[in-house]
Short mmCIF file of C-alpha atoms in Angstrom, two decimals:
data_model
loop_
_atom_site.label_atom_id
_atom_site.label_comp_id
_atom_site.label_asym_id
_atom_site.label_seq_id
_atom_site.Cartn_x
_atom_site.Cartn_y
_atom_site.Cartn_z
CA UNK A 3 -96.07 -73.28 -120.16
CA UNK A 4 -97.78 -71.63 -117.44
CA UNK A 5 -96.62 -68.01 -116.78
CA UNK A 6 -97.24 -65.95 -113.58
CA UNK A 7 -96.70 -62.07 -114.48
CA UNK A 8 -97.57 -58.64 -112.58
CA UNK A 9 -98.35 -57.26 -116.00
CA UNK A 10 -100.94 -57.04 -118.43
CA UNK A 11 -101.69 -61.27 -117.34
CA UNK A 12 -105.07 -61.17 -119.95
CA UNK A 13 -102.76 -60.19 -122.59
CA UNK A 14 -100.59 -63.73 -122.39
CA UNK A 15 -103.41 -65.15 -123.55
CA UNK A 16 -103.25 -65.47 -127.71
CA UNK A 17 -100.09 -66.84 -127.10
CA UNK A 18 -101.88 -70.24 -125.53
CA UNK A 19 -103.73 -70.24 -128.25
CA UNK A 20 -101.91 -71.99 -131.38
CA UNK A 21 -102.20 -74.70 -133.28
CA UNK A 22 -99.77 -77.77 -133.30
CA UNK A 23 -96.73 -77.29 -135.79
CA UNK A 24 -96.77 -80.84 -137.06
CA UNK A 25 -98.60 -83.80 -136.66
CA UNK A 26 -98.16 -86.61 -134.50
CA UNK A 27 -96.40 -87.07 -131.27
CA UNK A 28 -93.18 -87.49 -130.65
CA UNK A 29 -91.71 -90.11 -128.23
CA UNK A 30 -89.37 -88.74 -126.16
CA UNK A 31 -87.91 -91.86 -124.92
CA UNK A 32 -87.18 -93.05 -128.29
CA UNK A 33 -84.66 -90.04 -128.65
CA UNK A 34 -80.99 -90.94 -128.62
CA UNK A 35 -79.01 -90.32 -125.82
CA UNK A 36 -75.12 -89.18 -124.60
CA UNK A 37 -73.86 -90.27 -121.59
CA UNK A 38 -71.72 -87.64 -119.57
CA UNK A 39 -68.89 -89.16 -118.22
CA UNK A 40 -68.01 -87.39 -114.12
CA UNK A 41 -64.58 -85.92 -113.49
CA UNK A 42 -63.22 -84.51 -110.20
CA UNK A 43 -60.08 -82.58 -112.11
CA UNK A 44 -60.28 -79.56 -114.18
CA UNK A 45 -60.16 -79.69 -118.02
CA UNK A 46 -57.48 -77.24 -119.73
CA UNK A 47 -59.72 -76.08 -122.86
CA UNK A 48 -56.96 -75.75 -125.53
CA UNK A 49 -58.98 -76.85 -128.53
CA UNK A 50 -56.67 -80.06 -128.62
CA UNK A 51 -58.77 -83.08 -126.44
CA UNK A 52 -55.88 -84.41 -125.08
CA UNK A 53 -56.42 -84.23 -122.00
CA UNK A 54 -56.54 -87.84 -120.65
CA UNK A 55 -59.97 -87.38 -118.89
CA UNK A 56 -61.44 -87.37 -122.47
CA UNK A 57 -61.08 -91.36 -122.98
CA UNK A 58 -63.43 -91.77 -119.72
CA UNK A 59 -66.45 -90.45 -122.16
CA UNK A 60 -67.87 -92.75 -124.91
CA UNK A 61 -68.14 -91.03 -127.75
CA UNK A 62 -71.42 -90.68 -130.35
CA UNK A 63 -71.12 -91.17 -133.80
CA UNK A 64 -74.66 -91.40 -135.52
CA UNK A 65 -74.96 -88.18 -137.15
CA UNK A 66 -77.76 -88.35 -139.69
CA UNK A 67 -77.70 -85.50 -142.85
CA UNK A 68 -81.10 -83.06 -143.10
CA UNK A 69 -79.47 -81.52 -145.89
CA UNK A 70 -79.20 -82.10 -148.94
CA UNK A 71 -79.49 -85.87 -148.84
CA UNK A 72 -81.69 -86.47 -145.91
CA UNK A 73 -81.89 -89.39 -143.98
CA UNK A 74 -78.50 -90.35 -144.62
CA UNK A 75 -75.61 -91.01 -142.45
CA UNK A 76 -72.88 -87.49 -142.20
CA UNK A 77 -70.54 -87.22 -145.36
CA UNK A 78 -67.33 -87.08 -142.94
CA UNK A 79 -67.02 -88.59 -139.67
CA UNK A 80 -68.19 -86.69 -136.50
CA UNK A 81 -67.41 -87.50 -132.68
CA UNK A 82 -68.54 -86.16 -129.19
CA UNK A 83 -67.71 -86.19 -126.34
CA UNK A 84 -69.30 -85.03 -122.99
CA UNK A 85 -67.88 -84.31 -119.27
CA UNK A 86 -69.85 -83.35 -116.32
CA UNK A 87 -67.00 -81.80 -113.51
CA UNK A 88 -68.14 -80.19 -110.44
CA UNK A 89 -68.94 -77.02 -112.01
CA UNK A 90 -68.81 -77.48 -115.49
CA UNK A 91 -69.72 -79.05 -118.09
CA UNK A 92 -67.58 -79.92 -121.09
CA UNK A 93 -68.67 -80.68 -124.50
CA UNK A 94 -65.41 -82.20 -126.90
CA UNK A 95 -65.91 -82.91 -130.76
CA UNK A 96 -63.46 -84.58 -133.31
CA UNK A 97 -64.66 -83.40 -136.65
CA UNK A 98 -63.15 -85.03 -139.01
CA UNK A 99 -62.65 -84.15 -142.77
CA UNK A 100 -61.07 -85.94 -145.62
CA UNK A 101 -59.99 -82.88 -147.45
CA UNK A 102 -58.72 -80.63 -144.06
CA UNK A 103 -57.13 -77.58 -146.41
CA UNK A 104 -60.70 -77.40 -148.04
CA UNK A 105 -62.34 -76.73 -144.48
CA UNK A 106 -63.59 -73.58 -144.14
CA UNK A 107 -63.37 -70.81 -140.77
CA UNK A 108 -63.27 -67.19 -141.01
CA UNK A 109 -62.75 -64.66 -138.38
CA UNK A 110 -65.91 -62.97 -137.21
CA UNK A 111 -66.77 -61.08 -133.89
CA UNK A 112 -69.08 -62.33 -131.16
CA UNK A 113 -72.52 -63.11 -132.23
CA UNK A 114 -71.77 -62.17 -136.05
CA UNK A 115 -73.19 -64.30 -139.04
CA UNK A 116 -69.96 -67.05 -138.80
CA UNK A 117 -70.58 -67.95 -142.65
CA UNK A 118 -68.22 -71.12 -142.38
CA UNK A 119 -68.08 -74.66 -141.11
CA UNK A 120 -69.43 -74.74 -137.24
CA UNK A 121 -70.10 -77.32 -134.53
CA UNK A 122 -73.60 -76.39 -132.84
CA UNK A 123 -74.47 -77.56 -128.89
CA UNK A 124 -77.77 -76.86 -127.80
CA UNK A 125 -78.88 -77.42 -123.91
CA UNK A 126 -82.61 -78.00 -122.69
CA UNK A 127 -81.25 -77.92 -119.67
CA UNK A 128 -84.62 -77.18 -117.90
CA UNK A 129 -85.79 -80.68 -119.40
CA UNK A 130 -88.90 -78.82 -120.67
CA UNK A 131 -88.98 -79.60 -124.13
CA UNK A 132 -89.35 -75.63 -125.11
CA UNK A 133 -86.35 -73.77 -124.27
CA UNK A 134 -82.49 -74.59 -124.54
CA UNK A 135 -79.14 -72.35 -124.76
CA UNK A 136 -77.16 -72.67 -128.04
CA UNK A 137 -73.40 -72.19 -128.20
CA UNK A 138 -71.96 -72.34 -131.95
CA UNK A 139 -68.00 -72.02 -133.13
CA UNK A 140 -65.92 -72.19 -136.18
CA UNK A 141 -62.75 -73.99 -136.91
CA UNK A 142 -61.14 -70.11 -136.06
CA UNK A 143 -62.37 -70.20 -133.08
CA UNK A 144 -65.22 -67.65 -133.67
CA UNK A 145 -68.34 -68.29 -131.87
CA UNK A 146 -71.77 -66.63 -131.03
CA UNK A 147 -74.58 -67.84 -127.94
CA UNK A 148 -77.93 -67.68 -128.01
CA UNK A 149 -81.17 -68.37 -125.94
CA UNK A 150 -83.56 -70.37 -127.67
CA UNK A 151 -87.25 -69.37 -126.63
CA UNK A 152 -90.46 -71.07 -126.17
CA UNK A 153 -91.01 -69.92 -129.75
CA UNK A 154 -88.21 -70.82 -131.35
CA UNK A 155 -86.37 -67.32 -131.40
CA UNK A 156 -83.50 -66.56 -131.11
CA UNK A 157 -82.36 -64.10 -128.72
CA UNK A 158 -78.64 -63.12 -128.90
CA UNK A 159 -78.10 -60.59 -126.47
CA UNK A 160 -77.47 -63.55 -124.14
CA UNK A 161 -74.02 -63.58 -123.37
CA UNK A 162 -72.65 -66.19 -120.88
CA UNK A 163 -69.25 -66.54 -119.81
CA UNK A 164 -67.48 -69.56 -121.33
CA UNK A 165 -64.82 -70.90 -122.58
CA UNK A 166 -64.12 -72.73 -126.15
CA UNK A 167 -61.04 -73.53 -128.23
CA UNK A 168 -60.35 -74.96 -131.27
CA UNK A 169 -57.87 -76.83 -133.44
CA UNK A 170 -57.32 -77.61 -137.45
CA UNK A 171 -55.27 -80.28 -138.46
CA UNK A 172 -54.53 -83.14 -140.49
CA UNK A 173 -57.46 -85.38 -139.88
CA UNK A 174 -60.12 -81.80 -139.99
CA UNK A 175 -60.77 -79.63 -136.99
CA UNK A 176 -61.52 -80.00 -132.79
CA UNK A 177 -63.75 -78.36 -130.85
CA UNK A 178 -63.32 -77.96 -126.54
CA UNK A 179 -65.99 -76.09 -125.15
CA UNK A 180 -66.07 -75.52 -121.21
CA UNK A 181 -69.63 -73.90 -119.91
CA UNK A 182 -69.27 -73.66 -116.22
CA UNK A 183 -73.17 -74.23 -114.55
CA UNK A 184 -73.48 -70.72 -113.31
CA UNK A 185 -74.27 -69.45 -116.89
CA UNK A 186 -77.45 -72.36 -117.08
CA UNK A 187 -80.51 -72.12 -115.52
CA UNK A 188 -81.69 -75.48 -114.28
CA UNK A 189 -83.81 -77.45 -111.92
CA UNK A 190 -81.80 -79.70 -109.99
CA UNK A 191 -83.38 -83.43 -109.95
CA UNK A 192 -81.63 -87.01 -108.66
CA UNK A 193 -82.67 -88.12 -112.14
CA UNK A 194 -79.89 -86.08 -114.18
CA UNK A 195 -81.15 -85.87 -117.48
CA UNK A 196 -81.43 -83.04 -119.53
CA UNK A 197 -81.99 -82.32 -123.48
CA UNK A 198 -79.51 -81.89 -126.27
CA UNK A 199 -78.82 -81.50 -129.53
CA UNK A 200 -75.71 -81.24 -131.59
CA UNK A 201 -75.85 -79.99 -135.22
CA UNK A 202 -72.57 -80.13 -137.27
CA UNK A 203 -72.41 -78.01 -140.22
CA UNK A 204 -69.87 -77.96 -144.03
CA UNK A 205 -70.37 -74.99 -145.60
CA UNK A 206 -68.70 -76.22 -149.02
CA UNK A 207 -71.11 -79.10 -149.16
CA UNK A 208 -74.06 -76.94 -147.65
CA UNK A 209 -74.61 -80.69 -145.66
CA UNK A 210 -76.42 -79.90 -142.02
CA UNK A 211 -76.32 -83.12 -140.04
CA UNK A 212 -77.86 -83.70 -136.75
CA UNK A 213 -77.34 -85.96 -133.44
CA UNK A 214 -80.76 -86.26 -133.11
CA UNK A 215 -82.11 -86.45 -136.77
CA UNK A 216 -85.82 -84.72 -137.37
CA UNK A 217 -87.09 -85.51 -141.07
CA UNK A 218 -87.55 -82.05 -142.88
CA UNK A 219 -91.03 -82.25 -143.14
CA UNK A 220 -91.17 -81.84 -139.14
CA UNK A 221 -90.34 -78.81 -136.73
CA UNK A 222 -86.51 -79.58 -135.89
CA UNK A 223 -87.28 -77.40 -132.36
CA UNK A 224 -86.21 -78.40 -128.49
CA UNK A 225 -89.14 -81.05 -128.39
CA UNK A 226 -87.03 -83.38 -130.72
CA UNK A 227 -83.67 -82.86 -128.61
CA UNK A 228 -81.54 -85.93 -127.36
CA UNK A 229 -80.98 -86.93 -123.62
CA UNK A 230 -77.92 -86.12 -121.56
CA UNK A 231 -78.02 -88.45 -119.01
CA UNK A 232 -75.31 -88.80 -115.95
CA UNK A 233 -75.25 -85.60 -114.80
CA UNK A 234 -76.37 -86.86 -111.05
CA UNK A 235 -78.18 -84.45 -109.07
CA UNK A 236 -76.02 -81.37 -109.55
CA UNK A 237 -75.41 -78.57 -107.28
CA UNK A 238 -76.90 -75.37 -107.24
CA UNK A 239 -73.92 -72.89 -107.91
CA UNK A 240 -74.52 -69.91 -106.39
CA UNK A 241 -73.47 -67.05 -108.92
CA UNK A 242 -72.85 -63.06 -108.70
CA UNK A 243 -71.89 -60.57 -110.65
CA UNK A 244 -71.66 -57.31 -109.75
CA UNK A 245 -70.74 -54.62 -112.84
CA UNK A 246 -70.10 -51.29 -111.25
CA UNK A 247 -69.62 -48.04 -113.59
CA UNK A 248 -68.83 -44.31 -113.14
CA UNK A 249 -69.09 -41.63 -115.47
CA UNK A 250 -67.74 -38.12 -115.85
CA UNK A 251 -68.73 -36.09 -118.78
CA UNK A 252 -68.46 -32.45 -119.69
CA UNK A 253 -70.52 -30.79 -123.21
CA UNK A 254 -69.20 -27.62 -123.95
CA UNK A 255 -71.56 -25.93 -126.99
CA UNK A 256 -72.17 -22.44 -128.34
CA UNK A 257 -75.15 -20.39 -126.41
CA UNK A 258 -78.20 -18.90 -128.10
CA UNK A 259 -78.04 -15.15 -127.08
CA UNK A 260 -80.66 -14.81 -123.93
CA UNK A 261 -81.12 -18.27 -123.00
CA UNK A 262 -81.17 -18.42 -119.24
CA UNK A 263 -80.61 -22.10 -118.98
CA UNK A 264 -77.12 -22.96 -120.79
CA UNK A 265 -73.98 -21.48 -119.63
CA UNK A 266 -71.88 -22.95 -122.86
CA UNK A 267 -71.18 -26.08 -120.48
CA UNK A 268 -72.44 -29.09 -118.87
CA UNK A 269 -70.84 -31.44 -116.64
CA UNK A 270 -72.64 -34.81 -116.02
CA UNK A 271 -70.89 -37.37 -113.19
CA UNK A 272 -72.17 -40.13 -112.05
CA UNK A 273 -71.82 -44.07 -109.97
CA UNK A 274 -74.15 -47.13 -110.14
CA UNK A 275 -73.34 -50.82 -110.33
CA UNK A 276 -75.36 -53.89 -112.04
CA UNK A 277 -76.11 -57.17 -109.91
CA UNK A 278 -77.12 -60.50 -110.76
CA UNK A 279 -77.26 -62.98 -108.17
CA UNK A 280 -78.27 -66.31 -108.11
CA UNK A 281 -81.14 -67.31 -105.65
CA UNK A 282 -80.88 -70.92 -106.54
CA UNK A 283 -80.12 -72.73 -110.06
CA UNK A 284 -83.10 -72.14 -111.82
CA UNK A 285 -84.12 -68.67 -109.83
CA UNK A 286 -81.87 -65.05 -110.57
CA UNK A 287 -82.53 -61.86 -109.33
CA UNK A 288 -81.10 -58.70 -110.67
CA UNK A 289 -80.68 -54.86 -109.72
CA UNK A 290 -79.61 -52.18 -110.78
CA UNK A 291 -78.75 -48.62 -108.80
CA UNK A 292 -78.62 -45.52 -110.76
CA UNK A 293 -78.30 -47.09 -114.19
CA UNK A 294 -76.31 -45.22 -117.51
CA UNK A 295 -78.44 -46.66 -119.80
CA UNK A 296 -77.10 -44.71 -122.32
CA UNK A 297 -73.54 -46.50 -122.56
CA UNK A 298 -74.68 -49.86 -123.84
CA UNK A 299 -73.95 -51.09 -127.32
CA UNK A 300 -75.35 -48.00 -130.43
CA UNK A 301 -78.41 -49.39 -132.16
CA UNK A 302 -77.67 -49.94 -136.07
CA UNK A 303 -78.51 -47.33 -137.98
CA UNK A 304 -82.23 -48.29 -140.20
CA UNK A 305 -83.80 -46.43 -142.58
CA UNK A 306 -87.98 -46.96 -141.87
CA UNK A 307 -90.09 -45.85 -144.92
CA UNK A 308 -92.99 -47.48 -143.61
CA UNK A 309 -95.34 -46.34 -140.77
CA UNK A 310 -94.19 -49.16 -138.34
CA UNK A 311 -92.69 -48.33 -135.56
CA UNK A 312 -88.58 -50.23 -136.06
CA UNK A 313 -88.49 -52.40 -132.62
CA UNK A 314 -84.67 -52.69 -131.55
CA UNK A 315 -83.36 -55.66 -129.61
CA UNK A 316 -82.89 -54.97 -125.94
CA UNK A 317 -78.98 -55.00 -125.07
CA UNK A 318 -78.89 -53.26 -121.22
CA UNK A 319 -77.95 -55.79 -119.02
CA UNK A 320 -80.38 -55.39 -116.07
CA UNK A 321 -83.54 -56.72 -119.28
CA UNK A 322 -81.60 -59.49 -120.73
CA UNK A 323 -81.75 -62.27 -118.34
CA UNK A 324 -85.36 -63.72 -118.49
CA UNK A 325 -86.20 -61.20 -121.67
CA UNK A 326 -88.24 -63.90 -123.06
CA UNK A 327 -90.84 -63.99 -119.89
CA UNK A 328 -91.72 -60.78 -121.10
CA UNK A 329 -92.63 -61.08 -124.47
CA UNK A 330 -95.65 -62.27 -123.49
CA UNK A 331 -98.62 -61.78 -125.90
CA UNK A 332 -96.85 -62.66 -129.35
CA UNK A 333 -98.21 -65.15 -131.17
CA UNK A 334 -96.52 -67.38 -133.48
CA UNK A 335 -97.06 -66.81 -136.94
CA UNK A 336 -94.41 -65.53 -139.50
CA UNK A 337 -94.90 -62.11 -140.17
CA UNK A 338 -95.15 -59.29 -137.88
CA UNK A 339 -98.39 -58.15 -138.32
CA UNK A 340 -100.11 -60.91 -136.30
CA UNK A 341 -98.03 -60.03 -133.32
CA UNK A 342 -99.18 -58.37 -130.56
CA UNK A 343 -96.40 -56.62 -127.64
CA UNK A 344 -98.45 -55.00 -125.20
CA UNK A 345 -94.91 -54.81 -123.21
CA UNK A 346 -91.50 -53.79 -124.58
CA UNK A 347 -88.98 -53.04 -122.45
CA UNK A 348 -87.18 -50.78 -124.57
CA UNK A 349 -90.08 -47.75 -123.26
CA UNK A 350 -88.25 -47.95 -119.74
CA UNK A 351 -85.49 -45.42 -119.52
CA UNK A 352 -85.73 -44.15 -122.94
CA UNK A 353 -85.58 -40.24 -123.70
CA UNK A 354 -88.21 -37.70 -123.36
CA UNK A 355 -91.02 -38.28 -126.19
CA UNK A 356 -92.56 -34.96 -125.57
CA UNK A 357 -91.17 -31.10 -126.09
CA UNK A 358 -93.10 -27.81 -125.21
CA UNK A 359 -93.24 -25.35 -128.31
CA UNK A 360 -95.52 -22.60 -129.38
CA UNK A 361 -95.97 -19.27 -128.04
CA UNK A 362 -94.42 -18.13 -124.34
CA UNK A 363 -92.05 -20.84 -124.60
CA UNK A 364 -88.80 -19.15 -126.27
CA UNK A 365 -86.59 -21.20 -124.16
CA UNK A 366 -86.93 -24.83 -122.45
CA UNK A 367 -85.10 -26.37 -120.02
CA UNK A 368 -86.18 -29.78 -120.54
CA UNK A 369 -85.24 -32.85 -119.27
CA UNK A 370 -82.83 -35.23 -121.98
CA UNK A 371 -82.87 -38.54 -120.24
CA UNK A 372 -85.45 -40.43 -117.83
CA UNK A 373 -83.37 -41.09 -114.68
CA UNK A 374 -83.90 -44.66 -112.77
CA UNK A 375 -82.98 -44.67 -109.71
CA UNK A 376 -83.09 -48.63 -109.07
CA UNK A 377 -85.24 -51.52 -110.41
CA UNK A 378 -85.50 -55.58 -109.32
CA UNK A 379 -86.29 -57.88 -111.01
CA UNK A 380 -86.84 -61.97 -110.30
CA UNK A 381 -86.87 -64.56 -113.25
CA UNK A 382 -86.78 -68.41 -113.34
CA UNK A 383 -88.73 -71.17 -113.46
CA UNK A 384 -90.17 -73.40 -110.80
CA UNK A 385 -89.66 -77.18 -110.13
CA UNK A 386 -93.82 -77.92 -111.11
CA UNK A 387 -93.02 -76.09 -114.40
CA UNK A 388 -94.29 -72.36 -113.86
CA UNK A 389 -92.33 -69.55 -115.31
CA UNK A 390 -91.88 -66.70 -112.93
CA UNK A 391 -91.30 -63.17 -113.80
CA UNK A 392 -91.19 -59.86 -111.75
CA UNK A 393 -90.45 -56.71 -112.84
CA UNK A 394 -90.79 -53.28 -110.48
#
């Protein structure tokens, strides 16, 4: 992957440097394939797939076990389905179970560990062979997304707008996902064809099957995806978001006797907004005016014994979309240590580091926050293949 970067560019370099992860090459035309069938009408997602524009899609069957007996054909039946529509695309899945009261869901929140039978989609929907989007869910309907790296991470502060629903019953559970195109970033080509990968999961048998099946003792990553094929040459949905905010505060605190700064109150408001808009499908830019920073999601409380610095994931909006463009400089290996982050974007915005103290200095009126008055930023990918990211 080629990377252009305002930033530190020398220090992308390590990560060129690594070894293959297994040997051989992989055919990429000898991958299996689903076909997506085209609607014009809208699909009601109800976790039921009866709607009658289901029985235009052939569904796929071969699901092949990596664990525990691999190489074999899935213990219980499994069918999918896919739909292309105008501005969506719809995955549909029939799991079937012989023993339905034995399957098992649990309730979890967004993004949490889902511990339970799941049905996983994953998109390459760049056709690059490195990165995809993953979108998971449970037979209760719990779910979590992801953006799957050029690494293989991870990175679940992605959170797209879509739509799934399921259903238990007699014959096991169904799955109706809707993700509308907005939420994927894509290069539009007459050729249609982009990567997947389905993985279907039962947690009482600990059995992982696959669509397309990669033997144990290889790298199952986005270079041994499937095809989705009849997608056409798709639009290029122009998307935008706009998340405005205002805040009005007031701190009222006892006063150290002679301190000329504090009053015993302070009143803090404030306005800004978030944008992301859409350039062209595989291009976004975002900006931010006057951003609170401090009102996104609490970082878990750690405990760090060690003299490591504990590196939090980065949950503001305005950093998430792209995020991976700017880990540049990590190298793949499985411990921290051999990981080098010459950028984090955590540093922007954060609180004062430094205080005044010592003699003369009784009282302080220092500053608590680091105030942003507006960023840009561009991310995307190009048609020839180079990743683009800017950042001022």
């Amino acid at each position: 992957m080629r990377v252009i970067l305002p930033l530190v560019l020398f220090a992308a370099l390590p990560a060129f440097a690594q070894a293959p992860d297994s040997a051989g090459v992989y055919q990429h035309e000898d991958a299996p394939t689903i076909h997506a069938a085209p609607i014009s009408e809208h699909i009601r997602v109800d976790g039921k797939l009866d709607d009658p524009a289901w029985s235009k899609a052939t569904p796929v069957d071969r699901f092949t076990q990596r664990d525990p007996d691999e190489g074999r054909p899935v213990s219980e039946r499994t069918e999918v389905r896919v739909l292309i529509g105008e501005d969506a695309l719809y995955v549909g899945a029939r799991l079937y179970d012989r023993e339905p009261t034995k399957v098992r869901r649990r309730l979890v929140r967004r993004d949490e560990d889902l511990a339970s039978d799941y049905l996983a989609v994953l998109i390459d929907s760049y056709h690059d062979h490195l990165t995809a989007y993953r979108f998971r869910v449970n037979p209760a309907g719990s779910y979590d997304d992801s953006y799957i790296d050029s690494r293989g991470n991870a990175d679940f502060s992605w959170d797209p707008v879509w739509n799934v629903r399921t259903t238990v019953d007699s014959l096991g559970w169904t799955a109706e996902m809707e993700i509308p195109l907005s939420q994927l970033r894509y290069n539009p080509s007459p050729e249609g064809v982009w990567g997947i990968q389905v993985r279907r999961w039962i947690d009482r048998k600990q059995e992982l099957a696959e669509f397309s099946f990669t033997p144990k003792k290889q790298q199952s990553d986005v270079s041994r995806f499937g095809h989705l094929t009849g997608l056409g040459e798709l639009s290029a949905p122009r998307h935008v978001e706009i998340l405005p905010y205002s805040l009005a505060k007031a701190d009222y605190h006892a006063v150290a006797r002679g301190d000329p700064f504090q009053d015993g109150s302070k009143k803090v408001g404030s306005v800004g907004a978030d944008l992301k808009y859409g350039l062209t499908s595989n291009l976004t830019l975002d900006a931010t005016v006057n951003p609170d920073f401090g009102q996104v999601e609490v970082d878990p409380a750690v405990v760090n014994l060690t003299a490591v610095e504990t590196f939090f994931p980065e949950r503001r909006p305005f950093f998430i979309e792209g995020a991976d463009l700017f880990r540049f400089g990590q190298s793949r290996s499985q411990n921290s240590f051999n990981s080098t982050i010459p950028f984090h974007a955590r540093r922007i915005g954060r609180a004062p580091q430094l205080t005044l103290s010592g003699g003369g200095y009784n009282y302080v009126d220092g500053p608590s926050v680091t105030t942003i008055d507006a960023a840009l930023k561009l991310t995307g990918k190009t048609r020839s293949g180079w990743s683009v990211g800017v950042l001022d």
